[in-house]
Amino acid sequence: MATKILERKPLTLAERTYLPQIAAGLWVTFRKMFGRRVTLEYPEQKPPIPRGYRGVPTLVKDPNGREKCVSCQLCEFVCPPKAIRITPGEIPADSATAHVEKAPKDFELNMLRCIYCGLCEEACPERAIVLQNVYSLNAATREEVVLHKDKLYELGGTLPDKIMKWDKKKAAADKAAGGHH
Amino acid sequence: MAENADKLISVFIDGIEVKVLPGTNMIEAARKAGVQIPHYCYHRHLSVAGNCRMCLVEMGTPAFDRVTKAPVMGPDGKQVIQWMPKPVIACATNATPGLHIRTTTKLVKDCREGVEEFLLVNHPLDCPICDQAGECHLQEYAHQYGRGYSRYVEEKNVKPKRKMIGPRVILDNERCILCGRCVRFCKEIAKDEVLGFTERGSHSSIDCFPGKTLSNNYSVNVVDICPVGALTSVDFRFKMRTWFLKETPSISTESSVGVNTTIWSREGTIYRITPRRNEAVNDSWMSDTARDLYKAVAAENRTSAYAIEGRPVKSDEALKALAALLKASKGVALIASAFSSVEEQWLLKKLAQAIPAAKKLVYVAPHYAEGDGLLISADRTPNLRGALVTGLIKGLAQTDMSSLKAAVDAGEVDTVLSVNESVTSAGLGIEDLKKIKYVSLGTHFYQTSQYAAIEIPLLTVFEREGSFVNQQWRLQKFAKAVPGPAGVLADADFFAALLAAMGSPATRGGGLAAVWAALSAEVAPLKDQSYAKIPAEGVVIDGSAFANEKFREGKTLHYAPANA
Ligand code: SF4
Ligand code: SF4
Ligand code: SF4
Ligand code: FES
């Protein structure tokens, strides 16, 4: 590769004293001291989170408190860095949500791996995993940032669900059981 | 099918000529031409029912003059094809000379889209919780021929879900597309009529006949052939989505039938075993009991460590101790196994030859039980014939172990090696074991393992590779699906290392290739064979040298005993 050697211009006298530069720098500092503040007193103050922000993926419940995830493992499949590991399980037949049949026994989300891409949320057919506004995860050990089901639901909370497809399904089944088919 | 070459006729699939036997099903003929005809109810090992209508195609036959019976020629000099005005089902159309079918026309496409839309009308669309997802024909064809949205505004039918119809099978009636494959399987293959249709019209459902359950030993096959997720397996239920699973071809060790199987595993854990199609052995079927065999891998009594007098040691230390023991013994009895592969049995034969002891007894422990006439034979080992072919035993007389006890009592035998066999079946009691040096090689602990001077862990069929010779003298190979316990050598590697330590390097280099190089040179029926060369469907070897042996197998699928 051809190399081009640039000539360095010799410094002028003013530059060699550094004084004009120091004065200019102090002027900027001085000006900002009385201007509008652009920083936050984090962590006492928290920034507003814009809509569509991609924070930590969390698991959510529906307004009736039913865990929405059915452990279909699509998020596990789509996750590029393989941060998700699900142990599927069966909902017992005597449970109030027995008609949903399937729910995760464990849901492991390794936040050391997660790249906050949001593909899990996009892949989820149940809208059960949502990247919300949690952006700060701190821990003293690696294990603590491998989030499990209980922690993920704690972070996730309730999602206002307008569709409630499983409730509709149950209503249809109850209706059919009552009437003649 | 060389003997039928002169009977072949030409049929034309989308203009592609293929030669097939007269009467060949058009779905199969199209497959030969590389054309896929979507189908649900057709299964190549069941009778044709023709009730799903997914396989509709256009059909035409060459025209002949009604009076003169002379071919009618078109202006292009070719025989005119008379196309039927309505589509026909390919599964119930058999090849006749010059038959034409079209699978890419607008009519055919409309048919498929229409059938698919009707099938989805009452479908619950619960793929996220359905075990069939990923291997579901309804999903596949919905992707190819589906509309992508529903025009159905009426209420969907509600049917029973999560219904146990047998100890190993769960039925979800909403997902059923009424193809009847399961009904035909029970009737035609399992010969246990349990399932049938009830109700009419769109309320039509699959159910067990009153007072019956689907509990025969072939029940899980209906799960495999159900094209949708209506029938799912209790054992595999909600364990893992199928797209995570790796498929490894294997052979069932349940009996000498040698059922071809596929092992489905993810990251070293086996989740299920399904049959692998082999038209000469097991068609598309396997028994329920054989599907459970993978549980042996993680069984509680699984061995995973080498030990000398109960003290855990490294493999090379155990190897040295064993070689020293064998060199020093006055008399050695080897209880070999018909669960070992051909390669391992040959290595054991070499080992027996290399032992310097004056008295040497070699047995292969028998395991007989009643056969079921379908895919479980009376010989419950996968490779008894391998022991004969490799020369490990000269004849079936060596499966009689009654002489062992006398030899031990007389003090002629002071070392007993058993490979994957409990010595109690050989008539030895705990008192006898205390008198001798007992070496237990096995995948699992036996009651007697605690009396072993040396314990050698072995690998299950899922953790190693090798080959078996089934009752048809068919040499079939199995591959390694999952890794064995850390630090445990594969059986063949351990035997080869032991041979070397005994001063008889029968194989040079490592692995099965080296074993086969020596094995095929020495064993006439296996001449020119090697592990790599054995085809997926196996290869029949010459077993005529053992024609006079009294094998116990009775008739099973694709097998009838020669002397019957
Ligand atoms: S946000 Fe992306 S990386 Fe993180 S868990 Fe979801 S799919 Fe995986
Ligand atoms: S979070 Fe959604 S995509 Fe992931 S397993 Fe649960 S239901 Fe499936
Ligand atoms: S249960 Fe499955 S195999 Fe049986 S009729 Fe229904 S779709 Fe076909
Ligand atoms: S496959 Fe032909 S009608 Fe079902």
Coordinates of C-alpha atoms in Angstrom, one line a residue, chain A residues 70-74 76-77 85-86 88-93 98 100-102 125-126 165-166 169 172-173 175-176 181, chain B residues 124-131 155-158 161-162 170 172 174-175 199 203 237-241 243-244 266-267:
Chain A
V70 CA -47.5 -21.6 26.7
S71 CA -43.9 -22.7 26.3
C72 CA -44.1 -23.1 22.5
Q73 CA -40.4 -22.4 22.4
L74 CA -40.6 -20.3 19.3
E76 CA -36.1 -20.0 22.1
F77 CA -35.8 -21.0 18.4
R85 CA -33.9 -21.9 27.5
I86 CA -37.4 -23.3 28.2
P88 CA -42.0 -27.0 28.8
G89 CA -44.6 -28.4 31.1
E90 CA -48.2 -29.5 31.3
I91 CA -51.0 -27.6 33.2
P92 CA -52.7 -30.1 35.5
A93 CA -56.2 -31.2 34.4
A98 CA -56.5 -26.6 32.2
V100 CA -54.6 -24.0 27.9
E101 CA -52.9 -27.4 28.5
K102 CA -49.3 -26.1 28.3
P125 CA -47.8 -16.2 19.1
E126 CA -49.2 -15.5 22.5
K165 CA -58.4 -15.9 23.0
W166 CA -58.2 -18.7 25.6
K169 CA -62.1 -20.9 23.7
A172 CA -67.2 -21.9 23.5
A173 CA -66.4 -25.3 25.2
K175 CA -71.5 -23.6 25.7
A176 CA -71.1 -26.7 23.7
H181 CA -74.6 -30.4 19.5
Chain B
P124 CA -58.6 -25.1 16.6
L125 CA -55.3 -23.5 15.3
D126 CA -53.5 -24.3 18.5
C127 CA -50.1 -25.0 17.0
P128 CA -48.3 -23.3 19.8
I129 CA -49.4 -26.0 22.2
C130 CA -49.4 -28.9 19.7
D131 CA -46.7 -31.5 19.7
E155 CA -68.8 -20.6 15.4
K156 CA -66.3 -23.4 15.2
N157 CA -67.1 -26.9 16.4
V158 CA -66.1 -27.8 19.8
K161 CA -59.5 -32.4 23.8
R162 CA -56.9 -34.0 26.0
I170 CA -53.8 -38.8 23.8
D172 CA -57.4 -34.1 20.6
E174 CA -60.6 -30.9 17.4
R175 CA -57.4 -31.3 15.4
E199 CA -71.4 -39.0 14.8
H203 CA -69.5 -33.6 14.2
R237 CA -46.1 -34.9 25.4
F238 CA -44.8 -31.4 25.8
K239 CA -41.2 -32.6 26.2
M240 CA -39.5 -30.8 23.3
R241 CA -40.5 -29.1 20.0
W243 CA -37.5 -28.7 15.3
F244 CA -34.8 -28.8 18.1
R266 CA -31.1 -32.6 21.7
E267 CA -27.8 -31.7 23.3

